[in-house]
CSV table of C-alpha atoms in Angstrom, one decimal:
chain,number,residue,atom,x,y,z
A,1,MET,CA,22.3,186.7,154.5
A,2,ALA,CA,23.0,190.3,155.7
A,3,GLU,CA,22.3,191.1,159.3
A,4,PRO,CA,19.4,193.5,159.9
A,5,ARG,CA,20.3,196.8,161.4
A,6,TYR,CA,16.8,197.0,163.1
A,7,ARG,CA,15.2,194.1,164.9
A,8,ARG,CA,11.8,195.7,165.7
A,9,VAL,CA,10.2,198.3,163.5
A,10,LEU,CA,6.9,200.1,163.3
A,11,LEU,CA,5.6,200.7,159.7
A,12,LYS,CA,3.1,203.5,159.3
A,13,LEU,CA,0.9,203.2,156.2
A,14,SER,CA,-1.7,205.8,155.1
A,15,GLY,CA,-5.2,204.5,154.2
A,16,GLU,CA,-4.6,205.9,150.8
A,17,ALA,CA,-1.7,203.4,150.4
A,18,LEU,CA,-4.3,200.6,150.3
A,19,ALA,CA,-6.4,202.4,147.7
A,20,GLY,CA,-3.5,202.6,145.2
A,21,GLY,CA,-5.1,205.6,143.4
A,22,GLY,CA,-7.8,203.4,141.9
A,23,ALA,CA,-11.6,203.6,142.1
A,24,HIS,CA,-11.9,201.2,145.1
A,25,SER,CA,-11.2,202.2,148.7
A,26,ILE,CA,-9.2,199.1,149.1
A,27,ASP,CA,-7.3,197.7,146.1
A,28,PRO,CA,-6.7,193.9,146.4
A,29,GLN,CA,-3.4,194.3,144.4
A,30,MET,CA,-2.1,196.9,146.9
A,31,LEU,CA,-3.0,194.6,149.8
A,32,GLU,CA,-1.1,191.8,148.1
A,33,TYR,CA,1.9,194.1,147.4
A,34,TYR,CA,2.2,195.3,151.0
A,35,ALA,CA,1.7,191.8,152.4
A,36,GLN,CA,4.6,190.7,150.2
A,37,GLU,CA,6.8,193.6,151.3
A,38,ILE,CA,6.2,192.9,155.0
A,39,GLU,CA,6.8,189.1,154.5
A,40,ARG,CA,10.2,189.9,153.0
A,41,VAL,CA,11.2,191.7,156.2
A,42,LEU,CA,9.9,188.9,158.4
A,43,ARG,CA,12.1,186.4,156.7
A,44,LEU,CA,15.1,188.4,158.0
A,45,GLY,CA,13.9,187.8,161.6
A,46,VAL,CA,12.7,191.4,162.0
A,47,GLN,CA,9.6,192.0,164.2
A,48,VAL,CA,7.0,194.2,162.5
A,49,ALA,CA,4.2,196.3,163.9
A,50,VAL,CA,1.9,198.2,161.5
A,51,VAL,CA,-0.2,201.3,162.1
A,52,LEU,CA,-2.8,202.1,159.4
A,53,GLY,CA,-4.6,205.3,158.5
A,54,GLY,CA,-8.2,205.3,157.3
A,55,GLY,CA,-8.3,208.1,154.7
A,56,ASN,CA,-9.2,205.8,151.9
A,57,ILE,CA,-12.5,205.2,153.5
A,58,TRP,CA,-13.3,208.3,155.6
A,59,ARG,CA,-11.9,211.8,155.2
A,60,GLY,CA,-12.7,213.3,158.6
A,61,ASN,CA,-11.4,216.8,158.0
A,62,GLN,CA,-13.8,217.2,155.0
A,63,ALA,CA,-16.7,216.1,157.2
A,64,ILE,CA,-15.7,218.5,159.9
A,65,ALA,CA,-15.5,221.3,157.4
A,66,ARG,CA,-19.1,220.5,156.4
A,67,GLY,CA,-20.2,220.9,160.0
A,68,MET,CA,-19.9,217.4,161.5
A,69,ASP,CA,-19.0,217.3,165.2
A,70,ALA,CA,-15.2,216.7,165.3
A,71,ALA,CA,-15.2,213.9,167.8
A,72,GLN,CA,-17.9,212.1,165.9
A,73,SER,CA,-15.9,212.3,162.7
A,74,HIS,CA,-12.7,211.2,164.4
A,75,TYR,CA,-14.4,208.1,165.8
A,76,MET,CA,-15.6,207.2,162.3
A,77,GLY,CA,-12.0,207.5,161.1
A,78,MET,CA,-11.0,205.1,163.8
A,79,LEU,CA,-13.5,202.6,162.5
A,80,ALA,CA,-12.1,203.0,159.0
A,81,THR,CA,-8.6,202.0,160.2
A,82,ILE,CA,-10.1,198.8,161.7
A,83,ILE,CA,-11.6,197.9,158.3
A,84,ASN,CA,-8.1,198.5,156.7
A,85,ALA,CA,-6.5,196.4,159.4
A,86,LEU,CA,-8.8,193.4,158.8
A,87,ALA,CA,-8.1,193.6,155.1
A,88,LEU,CA,-4.3,193.7,155.5
A,89,GLN,CA,-4.5,190.9,158.1
A,90,ASP,CA,-6.4,188.7,155.6
A,91,ALA,CA,-3.8,189.4,152.9
A,92,LEU,CA,-0.9,188.5,155.2
A,93,GLU,CA,-2.6,185.4,156.5
A,94,ARG,CA,-3.2,184.2,152.9
A,95,ARG,CA,0.5,184.3,152.5
A,96,GLY,CA,0.9,182.2,155.7
A,97,VAL,CA,2.1,185.1,157.9
A,98,PHE,CA,0.8,184.8,161.4
A,99,THR,CA,-0.9,188.2,162.1
A,100,ARG,CA,-2.9,189.8,165.0
A,101,ALA,CA,-5.1,192.8,164.5
A,102,MET,CA,-5.3,194.8,167.7
A,103,THR,CA,-7.6,197.7,168.3
A,104,ALA,CA,-7.6,200.7,170.7
A,105,ILE,CA,-11.4,200.5,170.8
A,106,LYS,CA,-12.8,197.2,172.2
A,107,MET,CA,-14.3,195.1,169.5
A,108,ASP,CA,-13.8,191.6,170.8
A,109,GLU,CA,-15.7,189.8,168.0
A,110,VAL,CA,-13.5,191.4,165.3
A,111,ALA,CA,-10.0,191.9,166.8
A,112,GLU,CA,-8.0,191.7,170.0
A,113,PRO,CA,-7.9,194.7,172.3
A,114,TYR,CA,-4.6,196.5,172.3
A,115,ILE,CA,-2.7,195.4,175.4
A,116,ARG,CA,1.0,196.5,175.4
A,117,ARG,CA,2.5,193.3,176.9
A,118,ARG,CA,0.4,191.1,174.7
A,119,ALA,CA,1.4,193.1,171.6
A,120,THR,CA,5.1,192.7,172.6
A,121,ARG,CA,4.6,189.0,173.1
A,122,HIS,CA,3.1,188.6,169.6
A,123,LEU,CA,6.1,190.3,168.2
A,124,GLU,CA,8.5,188.0,170.1
A,125,LYS,CA,6.7,185.0,168.6
A,126,GLY,CA,7.3,186.4,165.1
A,127,ARG,CA,3.7,187.6,164.5
A,128,VAL,CA,2.9,190.8,162.6
A,129,ILE,CA,0.7,193.1,164.7
A,130,ILE,CA,-1.6,195.6,163.1
A,131,LEU,CA,-2.5,198.3,165.5
A,132,ALA,CA,-5.9,199.9,164.6
A,133,ALA,CA,-8.2,202.6,165.8
A,134,GLY,CA,-5.5,205.1,166.4
A,135,THR,CA,-4.9,205.9,170.1
A,136,GLY,CA,-8.6,205.3,170.8
A,137,ASN,CA,-9.2,209.0,171.4
A,138,PRO,CA,-10.5,211.7,169.2
A,139,TYR,CA,-8.3,214.6,168.1
A,140,PHE,CA,-5.2,212.4,167.8
A,141,THR,CA,-4.1,211.3,164.4
A,142,THR,CA,-2.8,207.9,163.3
A,143,ASP,CA,0.6,209.6,163.1
A,144,SER,CA,0.3,210.2,166.9
A,145,ALA,CA,-0.8,206.6,167.3
A,146,ALA,CA,2.3,205.4,165.4
A,147,ALA,CA,4.6,207.5,167.7
A,148,LEU,CA,2.8,206.3,170.9
A,149,ARG,CA,2.8,202.6,169.9
A,150,ALA,CA,6.4,202.8,168.8
A,151,ALA,CA,7.4,204.1,172.2
A,152,GLU,CA,5.3,201.5,174.0
A,153,ILE,CA,6.6,198.5,172.2
A,154,HIS,CA,10.1,199.8,172.1
A,155,ALA,CA,10.3,199.9,168.3
A,156,GLU,CA,13.8,200.9,167.2
A,157,ILE,CA,12.5,203.1,164.3
A,158,ILE,CA,9.3,204.3,162.6
A,159,LEU,CA,9.1,203.6,158.9
A,160,MET,CA,6.9,206.5,157.6
A,161,ALA,CA,5.6,205.5,154.2
A,162,LYS,CA,4.7,208.5,151.9
A,163,ASN,CA,3.1,207.6,148.6
A,164,GLY,CA,4.8,209.1,145.6
A,165,VAL,CA,7.4,210.9,147.7
A,166,ASP,CA,10.9,209.4,148.4
A,167,GLY,CA,11.8,211.5,151.5
A,168,VAL,CA,11.4,214.9,153.1
A,169,TYR,CA,11.8,217.9,150.8
A,170,SER,CA,12.2,221.6,151.4
A,171,ALA,CA,8.8,222.1,149.6
A,172,ASP,CA,6.3,219.9,147.8
A,173,PRO,CA,8.3,218.3,145.0
A,174,ARG,CA,5.2,217.8,142.9
A,175,ARG,CA,4.6,221.5,142.9
A,176,TYR,CA,8.2,222.8,143.1
A,177,PRO,CA,10.5,220.8,140.9
A,178,ASP,CA,13.6,222.5,142.4
A,179,ALA,CA,12.7,221.5,146.0
A,180,LYS,CA,15.7,220.0,147.9
A,181,ARG,CA,15.5,216.5,149.3
A,182,PHE,CA,17.1,216.0,152.7
A,183,GLU,CA,19.2,212.9,153.4
A,184,TYR,CA,18.9,213.8,157.1
A,185,ILE,CA,17.0,216.4,159.0
A,186,SER,CA,16.7,216.9,162.8
A,187,TYR,CA,13.3,216.9,164.5
A,188,MET,CA,13.7,220.5,165.5
A,189,GLU,CA,14.5,221.7,161.9
A,190,ALA,CA,11.6,219.7,160.5
A,191,LEU,CA,9.3,221.3,163.1
A,192,SER,CA,10.6,224.8,162.6
A,193,ARG,CA,10.3,224.5,158.8
A,194,GLY,CA,6.8,223.0,159.1
A,195,LEU,CA,7.8,220.1,156.8
A,196,THR,CA,5.5,217.2,156.1
A,197,VAL,CA,7.0,214.4,158.1
A,198,MET,CA,4.1,213.7,160.4
A,199,ASP,CA,1.8,215.9,162.4
A,200,SER,CA,3.5,218.2,164.8
A,201,THR,CA,2.2,216.5,167.9
A,202,ALA,CA,3.5,213.1,166.7
A,203,LEU,CA,6.9,214.6,165.6
A,204,THR,CA,7.3,216.4,169.0
A,205,PHE,CA,6.6,213.1,170.8
A,206,CYS,CA,9.2,211.3,168.7
A,207,MET,CA,11.7,214.1,169.5
A,208,ASP,CA,11.0,213.9,173.2
A,209,ASN,CA,11.3,210.1,173.2
A,210,ASN,CA,14.2,209.9,170.7
A,211,ILE,CA,12.4,207.7,168.2
A,212,PRO,CA,14.1,208.0,164.8
A,213,ILE,CA,11.9,208.2,161.7
A,214,ILE,CA,12.7,207.2,158.1
A,215,VAL,CA,10.4,208.9,155.5
A,216,PHE,CA,10.4,206.8,152.3
A,217,ASP,CA,8.5,205.8,149.2
A,218,PRO,CA,6.9,202.4,149.9
A,219,LEU,CA,6.0,201.9,146.2
A,220,THR,CA,9.6,201.1,145.3
A,221,PRO,CA,9.7,197.3,145.8
A,222,GLY,CA,12.2,196.2,148.4
A,223,ASN,CA,12.5,199.6,150.1
A,224,ILE,CA,11.4,198.3,153.5
A,225,GLU,CA,13.8,195.5,153.3
A,226,ARG,CA,16.7,197.8,152.3
A,227,ILE,CA,15.9,200.1,155.3
A,228,VAL,CA,16.0,197.3,157.9
A,229,LEU,CA,19.3,196.0,156.4
A,230,GLY,CA,20.8,199.4,157.0
A,231,GLU,CA,20.9,200.9,153.5
A,232,HIS,CA,20.2,204.6,153.1
A,233,VAL,CA,16.7,205.1,151.8
A,234,GLY,CA,14.6,208.2,152.0
A,235,THR,CA,15.2,210.8,154.7
A,236,LEU,CA,16.2,210.1,158.3
A,237,VAL,CA,14.6,212.3,160.9
A,238,SER,CA,16.3,212.1,164.3
A,239,SER,CA,18.5,213.9,166.8
A,240,HIS,CA,21.7,212.8,165.1
A,241,PRO,CA,22.5,211.6,161.5
A,242,SER,CA,24.1,208.4,162.7
A,243,GLN,CA,20.9,207.0,164.4
């Protein structure tokens, strides 16, 4: 068996990833798919943390545009991520994968509170941790939560899943067929070009803390496993191409 390049990773999934483009906010088939993909990585001895978005249940920006108080809308989005975390936890546990859902907002009857040392201990014991409710603060996206948690738990890399896009492009490839896909791009170039890697606050945080990011298409089966084994998949965003 090949030796993994990364021993501890943070996987960032959007809420839309769980919807699968269907009529339901959470598609059971997509839950099963992601649970299977995560299980494949665990078999390699890799420690996995997951941060989920909530856009399949609540679109906060749309509510704010209609006049809702921004902080109120953001808190509703945090609750949506907790629903997604519980759904993914159930899918993993049905496969026999020991999983802990941890939330940045206290909700003791539903999930554990996020405590950094406890989260690290779960990882060391081979459990998947699903980190929900963002950072616990309004005005910060789940991208920022992914960056922050990756730093706190000393993840070696952030796996940034982008549905339908297999990396970082010079423009939206769905609108501009001649857009160039980058094999590697630096944090600074991605920021200066305004490319869709993650939100600028999160990307700047990753740059300041030297946390590499791989942007990839999660709907290609086995992609997560290939990345942790060191194969080139998607686009590497970092300070140096060899990271």
